[in-house]
Coordinates of C-alpha atoms and ligand atoms in Angstrom, one line a residue:
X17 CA -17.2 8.5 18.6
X18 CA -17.0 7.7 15.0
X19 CA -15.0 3.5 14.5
X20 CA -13.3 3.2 11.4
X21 CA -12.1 0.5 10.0
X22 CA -8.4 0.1 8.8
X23 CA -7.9 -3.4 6.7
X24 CA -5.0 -4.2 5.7
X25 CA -3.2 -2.2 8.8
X26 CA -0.4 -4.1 9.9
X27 CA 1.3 -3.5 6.5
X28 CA 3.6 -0.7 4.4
X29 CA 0.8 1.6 3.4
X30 CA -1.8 0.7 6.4
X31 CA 0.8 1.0 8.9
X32 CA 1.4 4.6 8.4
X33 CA -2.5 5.3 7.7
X34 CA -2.9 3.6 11.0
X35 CA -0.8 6.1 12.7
X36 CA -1.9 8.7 11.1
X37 CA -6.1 8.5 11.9
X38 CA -5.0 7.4 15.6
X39 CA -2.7 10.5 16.2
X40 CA -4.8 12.7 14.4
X41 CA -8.2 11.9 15.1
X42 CA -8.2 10.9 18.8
X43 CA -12.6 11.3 18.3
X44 CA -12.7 7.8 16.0
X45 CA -12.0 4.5 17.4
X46 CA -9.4 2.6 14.8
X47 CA -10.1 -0.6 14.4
X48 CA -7.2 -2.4 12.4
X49 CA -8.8 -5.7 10.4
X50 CA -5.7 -7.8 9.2
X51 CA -4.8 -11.5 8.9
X52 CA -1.3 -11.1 9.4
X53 CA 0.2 -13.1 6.3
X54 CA 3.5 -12.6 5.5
X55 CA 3.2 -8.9 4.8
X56 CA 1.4 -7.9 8.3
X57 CA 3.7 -6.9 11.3
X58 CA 2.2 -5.7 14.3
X59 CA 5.6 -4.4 15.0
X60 CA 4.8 -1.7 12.4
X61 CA 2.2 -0.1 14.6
X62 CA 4.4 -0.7 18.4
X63 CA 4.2 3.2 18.8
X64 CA 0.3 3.5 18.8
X65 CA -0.5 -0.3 20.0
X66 CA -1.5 1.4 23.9
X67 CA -3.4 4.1 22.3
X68 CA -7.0 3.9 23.6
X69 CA -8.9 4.9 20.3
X70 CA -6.9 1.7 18.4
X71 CA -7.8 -1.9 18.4
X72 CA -6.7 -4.7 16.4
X73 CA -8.8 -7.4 15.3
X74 CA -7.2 -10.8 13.4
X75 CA -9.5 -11.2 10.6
X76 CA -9.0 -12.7 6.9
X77 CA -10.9 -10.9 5.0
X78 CA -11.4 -14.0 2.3
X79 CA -13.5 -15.7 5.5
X80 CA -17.5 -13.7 5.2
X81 CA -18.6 -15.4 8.6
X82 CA -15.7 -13.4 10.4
X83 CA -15.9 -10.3 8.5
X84 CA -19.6 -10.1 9.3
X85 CA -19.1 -11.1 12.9
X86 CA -16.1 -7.9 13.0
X87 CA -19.1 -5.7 11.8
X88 CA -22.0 -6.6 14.2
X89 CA -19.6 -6.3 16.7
X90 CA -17.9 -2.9 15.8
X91 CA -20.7 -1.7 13.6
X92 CA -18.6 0.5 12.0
X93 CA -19.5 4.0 10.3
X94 CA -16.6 3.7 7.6
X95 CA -14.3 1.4 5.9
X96 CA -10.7 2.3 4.5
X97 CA -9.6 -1.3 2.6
X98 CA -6.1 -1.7 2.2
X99 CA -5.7 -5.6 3.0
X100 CA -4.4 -7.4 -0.4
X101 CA -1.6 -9.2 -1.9
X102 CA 0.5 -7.0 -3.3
X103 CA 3.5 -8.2 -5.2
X104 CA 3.3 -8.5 -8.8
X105 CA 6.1 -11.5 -9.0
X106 CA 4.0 -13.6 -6.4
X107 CA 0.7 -13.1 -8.2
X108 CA 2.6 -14.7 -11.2
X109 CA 3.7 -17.7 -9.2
X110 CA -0.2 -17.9 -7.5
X111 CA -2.9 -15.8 -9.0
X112 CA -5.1 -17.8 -6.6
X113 CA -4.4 -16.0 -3.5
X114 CA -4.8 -12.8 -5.4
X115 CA -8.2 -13.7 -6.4
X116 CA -8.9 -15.1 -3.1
X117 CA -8.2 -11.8 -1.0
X118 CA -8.3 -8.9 -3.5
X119 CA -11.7 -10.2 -5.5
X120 CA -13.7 -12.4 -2.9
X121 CA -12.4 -10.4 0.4
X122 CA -13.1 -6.9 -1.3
X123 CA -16.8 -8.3 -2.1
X124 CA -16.9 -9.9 1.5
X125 CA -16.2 -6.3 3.4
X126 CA -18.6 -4.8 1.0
X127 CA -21.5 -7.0 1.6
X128 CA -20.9 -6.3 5.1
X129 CA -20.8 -2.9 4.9
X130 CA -24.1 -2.7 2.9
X131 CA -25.9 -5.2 5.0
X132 CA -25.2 -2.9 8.0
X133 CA -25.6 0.1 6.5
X134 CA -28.2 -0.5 3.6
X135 CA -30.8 1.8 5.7
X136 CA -29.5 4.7 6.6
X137 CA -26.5 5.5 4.5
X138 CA -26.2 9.0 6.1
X139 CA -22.3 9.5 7.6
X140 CA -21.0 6.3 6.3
X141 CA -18.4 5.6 3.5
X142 CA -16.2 2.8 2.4
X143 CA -13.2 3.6 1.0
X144 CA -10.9 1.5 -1.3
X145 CA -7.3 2.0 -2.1
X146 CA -6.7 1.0 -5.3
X147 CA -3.2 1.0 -7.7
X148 CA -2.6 2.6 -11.1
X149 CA -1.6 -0.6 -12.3
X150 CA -5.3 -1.2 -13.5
X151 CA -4.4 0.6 -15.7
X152 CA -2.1 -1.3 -17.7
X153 CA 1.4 0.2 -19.2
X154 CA 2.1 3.8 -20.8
X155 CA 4.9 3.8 -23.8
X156 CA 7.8 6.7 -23.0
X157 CA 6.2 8.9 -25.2
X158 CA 5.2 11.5 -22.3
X159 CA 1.4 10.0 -21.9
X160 CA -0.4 10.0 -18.3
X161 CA -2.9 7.7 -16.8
X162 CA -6.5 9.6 -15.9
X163 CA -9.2 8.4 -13.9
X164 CA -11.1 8.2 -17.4
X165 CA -8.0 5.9 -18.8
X166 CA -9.5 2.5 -19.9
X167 CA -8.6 -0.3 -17.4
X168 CA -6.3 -2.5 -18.6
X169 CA -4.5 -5.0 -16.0
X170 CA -1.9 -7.1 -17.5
X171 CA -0.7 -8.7 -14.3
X172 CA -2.4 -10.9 -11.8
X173 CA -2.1 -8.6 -9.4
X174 CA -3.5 -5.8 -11.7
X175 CA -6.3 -7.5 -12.8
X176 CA -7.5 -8.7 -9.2
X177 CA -7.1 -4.9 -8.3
X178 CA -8.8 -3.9 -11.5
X179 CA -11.8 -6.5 -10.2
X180 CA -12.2 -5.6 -7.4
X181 CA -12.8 -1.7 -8.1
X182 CA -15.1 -2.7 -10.2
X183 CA -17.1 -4.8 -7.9
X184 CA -17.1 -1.5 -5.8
X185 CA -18.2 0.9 -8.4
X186 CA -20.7 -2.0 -9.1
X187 CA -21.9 -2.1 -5.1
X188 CA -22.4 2.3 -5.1
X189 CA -24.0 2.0 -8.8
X190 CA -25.9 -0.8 -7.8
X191 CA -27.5 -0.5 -4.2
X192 CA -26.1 3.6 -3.8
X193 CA -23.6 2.4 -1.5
X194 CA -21.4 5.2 -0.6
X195 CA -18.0 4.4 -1.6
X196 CA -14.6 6.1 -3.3
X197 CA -12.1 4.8 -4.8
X198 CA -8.5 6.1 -5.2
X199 CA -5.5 4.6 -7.7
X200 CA -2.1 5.4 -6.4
X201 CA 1.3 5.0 -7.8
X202 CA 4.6 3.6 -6.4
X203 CA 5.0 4.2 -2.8
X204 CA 8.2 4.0 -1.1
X205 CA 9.2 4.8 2.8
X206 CA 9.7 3.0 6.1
X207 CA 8.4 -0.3 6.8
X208 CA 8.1 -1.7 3.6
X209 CA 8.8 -5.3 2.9
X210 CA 11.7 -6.1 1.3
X211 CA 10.6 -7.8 -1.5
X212 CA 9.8 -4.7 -3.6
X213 CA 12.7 -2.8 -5.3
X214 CA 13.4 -0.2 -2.7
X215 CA 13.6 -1.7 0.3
X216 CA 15.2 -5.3 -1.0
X217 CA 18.0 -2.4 -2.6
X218 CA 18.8 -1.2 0.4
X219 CA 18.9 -5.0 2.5
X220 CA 21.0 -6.0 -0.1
X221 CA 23.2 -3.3 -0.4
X222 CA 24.4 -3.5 3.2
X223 CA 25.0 -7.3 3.2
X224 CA 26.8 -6.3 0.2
X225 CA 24.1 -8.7 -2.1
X226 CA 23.7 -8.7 -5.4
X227 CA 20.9 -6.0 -7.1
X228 CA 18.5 -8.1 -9.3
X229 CA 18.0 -5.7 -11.7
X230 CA 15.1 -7.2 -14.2
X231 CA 15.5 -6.7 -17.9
X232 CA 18.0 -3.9 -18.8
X233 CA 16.1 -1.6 -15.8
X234 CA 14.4 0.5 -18.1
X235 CA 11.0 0.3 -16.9
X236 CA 9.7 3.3 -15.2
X237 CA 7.6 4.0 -12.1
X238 CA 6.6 6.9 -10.8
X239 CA 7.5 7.2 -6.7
X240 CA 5.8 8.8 -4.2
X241 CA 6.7 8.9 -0.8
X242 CA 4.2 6.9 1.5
X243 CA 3.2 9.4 4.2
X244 CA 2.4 11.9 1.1
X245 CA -0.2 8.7 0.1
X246 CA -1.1 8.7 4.2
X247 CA -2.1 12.0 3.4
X248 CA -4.1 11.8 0.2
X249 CA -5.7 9.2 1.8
X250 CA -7.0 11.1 5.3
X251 CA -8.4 14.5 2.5
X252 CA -10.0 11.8 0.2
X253 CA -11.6 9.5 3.0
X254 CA -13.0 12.8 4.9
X255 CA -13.8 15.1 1.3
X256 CA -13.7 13.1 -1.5
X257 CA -16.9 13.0 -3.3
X258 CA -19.5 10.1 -3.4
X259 CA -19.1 7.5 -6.0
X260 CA -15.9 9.0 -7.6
X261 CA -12.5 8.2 -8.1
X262 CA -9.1 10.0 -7.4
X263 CA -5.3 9.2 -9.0
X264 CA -2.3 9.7 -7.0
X265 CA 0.9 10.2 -7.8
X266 CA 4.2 11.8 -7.7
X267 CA 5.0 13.0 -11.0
X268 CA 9.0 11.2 -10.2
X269 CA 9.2 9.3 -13.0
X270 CA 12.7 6.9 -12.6
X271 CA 13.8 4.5 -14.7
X272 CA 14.6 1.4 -12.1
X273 CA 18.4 1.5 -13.0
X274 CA 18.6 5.7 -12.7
X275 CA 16.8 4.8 -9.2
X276 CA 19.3 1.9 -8.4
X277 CA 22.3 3.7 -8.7
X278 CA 21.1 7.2 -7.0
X279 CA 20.2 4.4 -4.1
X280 CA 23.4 3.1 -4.2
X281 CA 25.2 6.7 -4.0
X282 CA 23.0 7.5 -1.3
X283 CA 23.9 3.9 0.7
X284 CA 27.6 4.3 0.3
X285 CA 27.5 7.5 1.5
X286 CA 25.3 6.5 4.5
X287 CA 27.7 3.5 5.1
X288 CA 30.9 5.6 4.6
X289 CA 31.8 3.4 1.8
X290 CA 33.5 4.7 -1.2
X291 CA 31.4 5.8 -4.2
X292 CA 30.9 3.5 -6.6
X293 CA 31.2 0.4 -4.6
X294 CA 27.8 -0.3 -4.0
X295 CA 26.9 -0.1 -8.0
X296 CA 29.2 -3.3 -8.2
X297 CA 26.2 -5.2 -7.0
X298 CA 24.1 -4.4 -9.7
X299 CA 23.3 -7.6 -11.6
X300 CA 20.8 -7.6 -14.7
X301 CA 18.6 -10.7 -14.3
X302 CA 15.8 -12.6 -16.4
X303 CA 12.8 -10.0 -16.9
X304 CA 9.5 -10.1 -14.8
X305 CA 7.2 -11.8 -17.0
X306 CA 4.7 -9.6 -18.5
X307 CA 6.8 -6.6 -17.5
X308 CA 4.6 -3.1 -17.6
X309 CA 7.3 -0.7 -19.6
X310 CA 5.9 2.8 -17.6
X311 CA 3.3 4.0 -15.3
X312 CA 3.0 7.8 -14.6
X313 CA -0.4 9.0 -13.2
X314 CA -1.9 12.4 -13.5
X315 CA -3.3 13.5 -9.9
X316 CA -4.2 16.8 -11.2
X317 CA -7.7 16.4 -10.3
X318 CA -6.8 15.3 -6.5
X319 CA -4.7 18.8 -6.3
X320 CA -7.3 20.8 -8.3
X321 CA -10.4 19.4 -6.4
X322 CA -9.1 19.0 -2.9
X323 CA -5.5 20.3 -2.7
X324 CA -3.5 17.8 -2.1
X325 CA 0.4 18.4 -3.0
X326 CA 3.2 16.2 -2.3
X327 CA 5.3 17.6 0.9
X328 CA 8.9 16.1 0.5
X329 CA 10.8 16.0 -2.7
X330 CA 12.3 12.7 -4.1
X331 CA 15.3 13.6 -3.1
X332 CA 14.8 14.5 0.7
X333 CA 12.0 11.2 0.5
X334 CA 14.5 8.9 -0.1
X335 CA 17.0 9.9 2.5
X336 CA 14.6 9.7 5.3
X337 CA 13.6 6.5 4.2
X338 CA 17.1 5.3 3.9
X339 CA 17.8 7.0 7.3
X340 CA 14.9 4.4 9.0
X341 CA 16.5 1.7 7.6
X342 CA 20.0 2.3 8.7
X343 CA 18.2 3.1 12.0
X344 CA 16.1 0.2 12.0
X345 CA 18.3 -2.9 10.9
X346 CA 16.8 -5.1 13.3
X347 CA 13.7 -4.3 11.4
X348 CA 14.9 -5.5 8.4
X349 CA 16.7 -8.3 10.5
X350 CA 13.3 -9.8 11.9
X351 CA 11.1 -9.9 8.5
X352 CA 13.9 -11.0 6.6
X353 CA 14.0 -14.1 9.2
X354 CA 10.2 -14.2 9.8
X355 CA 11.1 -13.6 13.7
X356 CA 8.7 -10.8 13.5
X357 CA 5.4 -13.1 13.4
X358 CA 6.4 -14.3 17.0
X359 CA 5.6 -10.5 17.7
X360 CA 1.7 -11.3 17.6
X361 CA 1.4 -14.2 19.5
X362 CA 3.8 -12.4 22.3
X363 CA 1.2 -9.4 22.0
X364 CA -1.7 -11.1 21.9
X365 CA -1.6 -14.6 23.6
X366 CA -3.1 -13.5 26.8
X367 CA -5.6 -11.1 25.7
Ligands
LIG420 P1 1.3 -4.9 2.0 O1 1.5 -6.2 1.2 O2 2.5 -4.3 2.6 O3 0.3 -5.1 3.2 C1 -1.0 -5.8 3.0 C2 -1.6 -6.0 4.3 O4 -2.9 -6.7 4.1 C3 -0.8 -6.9 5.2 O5 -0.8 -6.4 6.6 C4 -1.5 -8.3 5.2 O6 -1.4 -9.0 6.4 C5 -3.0 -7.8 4.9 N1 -3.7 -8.9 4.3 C6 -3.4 -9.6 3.2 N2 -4.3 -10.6 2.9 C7 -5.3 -10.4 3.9 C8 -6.5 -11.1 4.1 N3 -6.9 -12.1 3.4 N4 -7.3 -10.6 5.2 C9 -6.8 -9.6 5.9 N5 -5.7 -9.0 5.8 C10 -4.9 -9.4 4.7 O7 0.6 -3.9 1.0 P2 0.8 -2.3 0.8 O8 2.0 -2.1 -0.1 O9 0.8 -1.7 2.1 O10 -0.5 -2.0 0.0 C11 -1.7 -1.7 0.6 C12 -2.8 -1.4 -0.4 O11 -2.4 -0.3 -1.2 C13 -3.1 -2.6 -1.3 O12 -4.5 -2.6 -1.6 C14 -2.3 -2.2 -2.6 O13 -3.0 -2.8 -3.7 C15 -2.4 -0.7 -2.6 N6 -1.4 0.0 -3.3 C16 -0.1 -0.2 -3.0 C17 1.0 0.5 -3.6 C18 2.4 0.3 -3.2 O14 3.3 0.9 -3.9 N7 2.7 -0.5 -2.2 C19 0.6 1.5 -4.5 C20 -0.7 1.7 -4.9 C21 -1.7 0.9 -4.2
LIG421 P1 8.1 -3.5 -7.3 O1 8.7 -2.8 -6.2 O2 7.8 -5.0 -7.3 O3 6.7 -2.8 -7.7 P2 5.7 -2.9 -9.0 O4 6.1 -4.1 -9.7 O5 4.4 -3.0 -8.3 O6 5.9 -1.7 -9.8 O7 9.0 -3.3 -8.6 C1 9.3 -2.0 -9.0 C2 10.1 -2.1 -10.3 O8 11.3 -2.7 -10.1 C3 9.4 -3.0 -11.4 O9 9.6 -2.4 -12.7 C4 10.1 -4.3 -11.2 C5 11.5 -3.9 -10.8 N1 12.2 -4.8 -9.9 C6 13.6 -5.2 -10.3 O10 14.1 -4.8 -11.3 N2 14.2 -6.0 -9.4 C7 13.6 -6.5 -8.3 O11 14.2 -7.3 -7.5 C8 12.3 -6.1 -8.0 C9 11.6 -6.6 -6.7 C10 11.6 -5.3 -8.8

């Protein structure tokens, strides 16, 4: 039995990874590695928390005697790192804890890793999911990110991102560590927090909120749907080659107003409102400091090389993801209210 590690598993994107490598690969034994901050909800993973290939381990990464205690214990063969702050607005209010878990942590899990497997690096890989924000903003002039575009993080969070691919690159150049690196665009789907765009849309659309639009909403991101990223993530783990790097992406470029307002067709016809009463929300705000204008990544490699292809259209993406969260308002109820941190220590307590 191969053990995998999972960081970062009790969040949006680990969640889903989570349930995929359990479901799918009943051989490996998941171990998730998460701290649980704000962002990490063991709810997220209630349908495969009895499985008997998963286990859950309460680690911060940022803390090396615990991270090298979780690897004598497990000794795992690989390493899939999700765990980091994530939101570009609170990396402008504390670049700190950005530094703190996506630099130091990053280097932490891969001094482990190499410790334990700096012998015999036959069968083992660590894998790190990385953003296309490293790679700074595109004009609209029709121009693509590669994996050969400069790096060039304006952000916080981009440039702790941006750090700590480097410091992996550094560890495979460096000591021939076996590790991969993938840069993915906007994800969107169940279980994401609702501080980012899509999710906070859709909360504040049925308490009938206002829509902080930043700017005059012309930036553009480019969406893809987050089991499509699952997905990516299972080929490149298991084929991706040694010591490279893979974009991912959607090629569904929206400007974030052209995205509010299809979401806000979409929630008044879910919520049997009449159109147009949702887009009344829509309130244009101060802009995000340092604002990146575009990102659109070329994944053309990723399809080439290993045949990857987004499954669900934009379109049919967004209508199951707003379909989870109609389903799921208590969801949305219990992170909104921070109810669903009591979830743990219920879980866990007597373990
Ligand atoms: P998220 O914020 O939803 O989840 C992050 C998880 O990491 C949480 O479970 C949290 O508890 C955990 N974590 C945070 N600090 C930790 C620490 N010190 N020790 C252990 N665990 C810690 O993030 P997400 O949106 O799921 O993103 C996951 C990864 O994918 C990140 O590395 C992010 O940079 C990358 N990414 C995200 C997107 C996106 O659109 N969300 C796009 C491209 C890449
Ligand atoms: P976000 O979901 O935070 O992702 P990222 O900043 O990593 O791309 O934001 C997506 C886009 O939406 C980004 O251009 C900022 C914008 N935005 C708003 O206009 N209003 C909001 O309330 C938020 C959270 C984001």
């Amino acid at each position: 039995m191969k053990t995998i590690f999972i960081t970062g598993g009790a969040g949006f994107i680990g969640s889903h990874v989570v349930r995929l490598f359990v479901n799918k690969y009943p051989e490996y034994l998941i171990v998730n590695i998460d701290a649980l901050t704000y962002a990490g909800n063991l709810e997220n993973l209630k349908d495969v928390e009895n499985k008997p290939n998963y286990r859950f381990e309460k680690v911060d990464i940022t803390d090396a005697g615990r991270v090298n205690q979780v690897f004598e214990q497990y000794k795992p063969d690989g390493v899939i790192h999700l765990a980091a702050e994530s939101h570009v607005d609170r990396s402008i209010t504390d670049p700190f804890a950005f530094i703190r878990t996506n630099v130091f942590g990053t280097c932490n899990l891969l001094f482990a890793a190499n410790q334990l497997w700096q012998n015999n690096y036959e069968g083992k890989r660590f894998y790190h999911i990385s953003t296309d924000e490293v790679y700074g903003a595109l004009e609209k002039d029709g121009s693509y990110f590669y994996e050969t575009t400069r790096y060039q993080p304006h952000s916080p969070y981009s440039a702790s991102k941006a750090s700590s691919d480097h410091f992996v690159r550094a560890f495979h150049d460096t000591y021939g560590m076996p590790t991969v690196i993938s840069n993915c665009s906007n994800n969107y789907g169940s279980h994401h927090f609702p501080e980012k765009l899509i999710p906070l849309c859709i909360n504040n659309i049925r308490h009938n909120k206002p829509i902080p639009v930043y700017g005059k909403g012309e930036n553009v991101r480019d969406w893809l749907f987050v089991d499509d990223h699952a997905a990516a993530i299972d080929l490149i783990f298991h084929k991706g080659k040694i010591g490279d790097t893979y974009n991912i992406g959607g090629n569904n470029e929206w400007t974030n107003i052209d995205l509010i307002r299809l979401l806000c067709k979409v929630m008044d016809r879910k919520l049997g409102r009449e159109e147009g009463t949702s887009e009344k929300l829509i309130t244009f705000v101060t802009d995000r400091k340092g604002h990146d204008l575009r990102y659109a990544i070329c994944s053309k490699k990723l399809q080439d090389e290993l045949g990857w292809k987004p499954s669900v259209t934009f379109e049919q993406g967004l209508e199951k993801t707003v379909d989870w969260y109609m389903a799921n308002q208590q969801w949305l109820d219990n992170v909104t209210s921070g109810n669903y941190q009591q979830y743990y220590e219920k879980m866990y307590s007597n373990r």
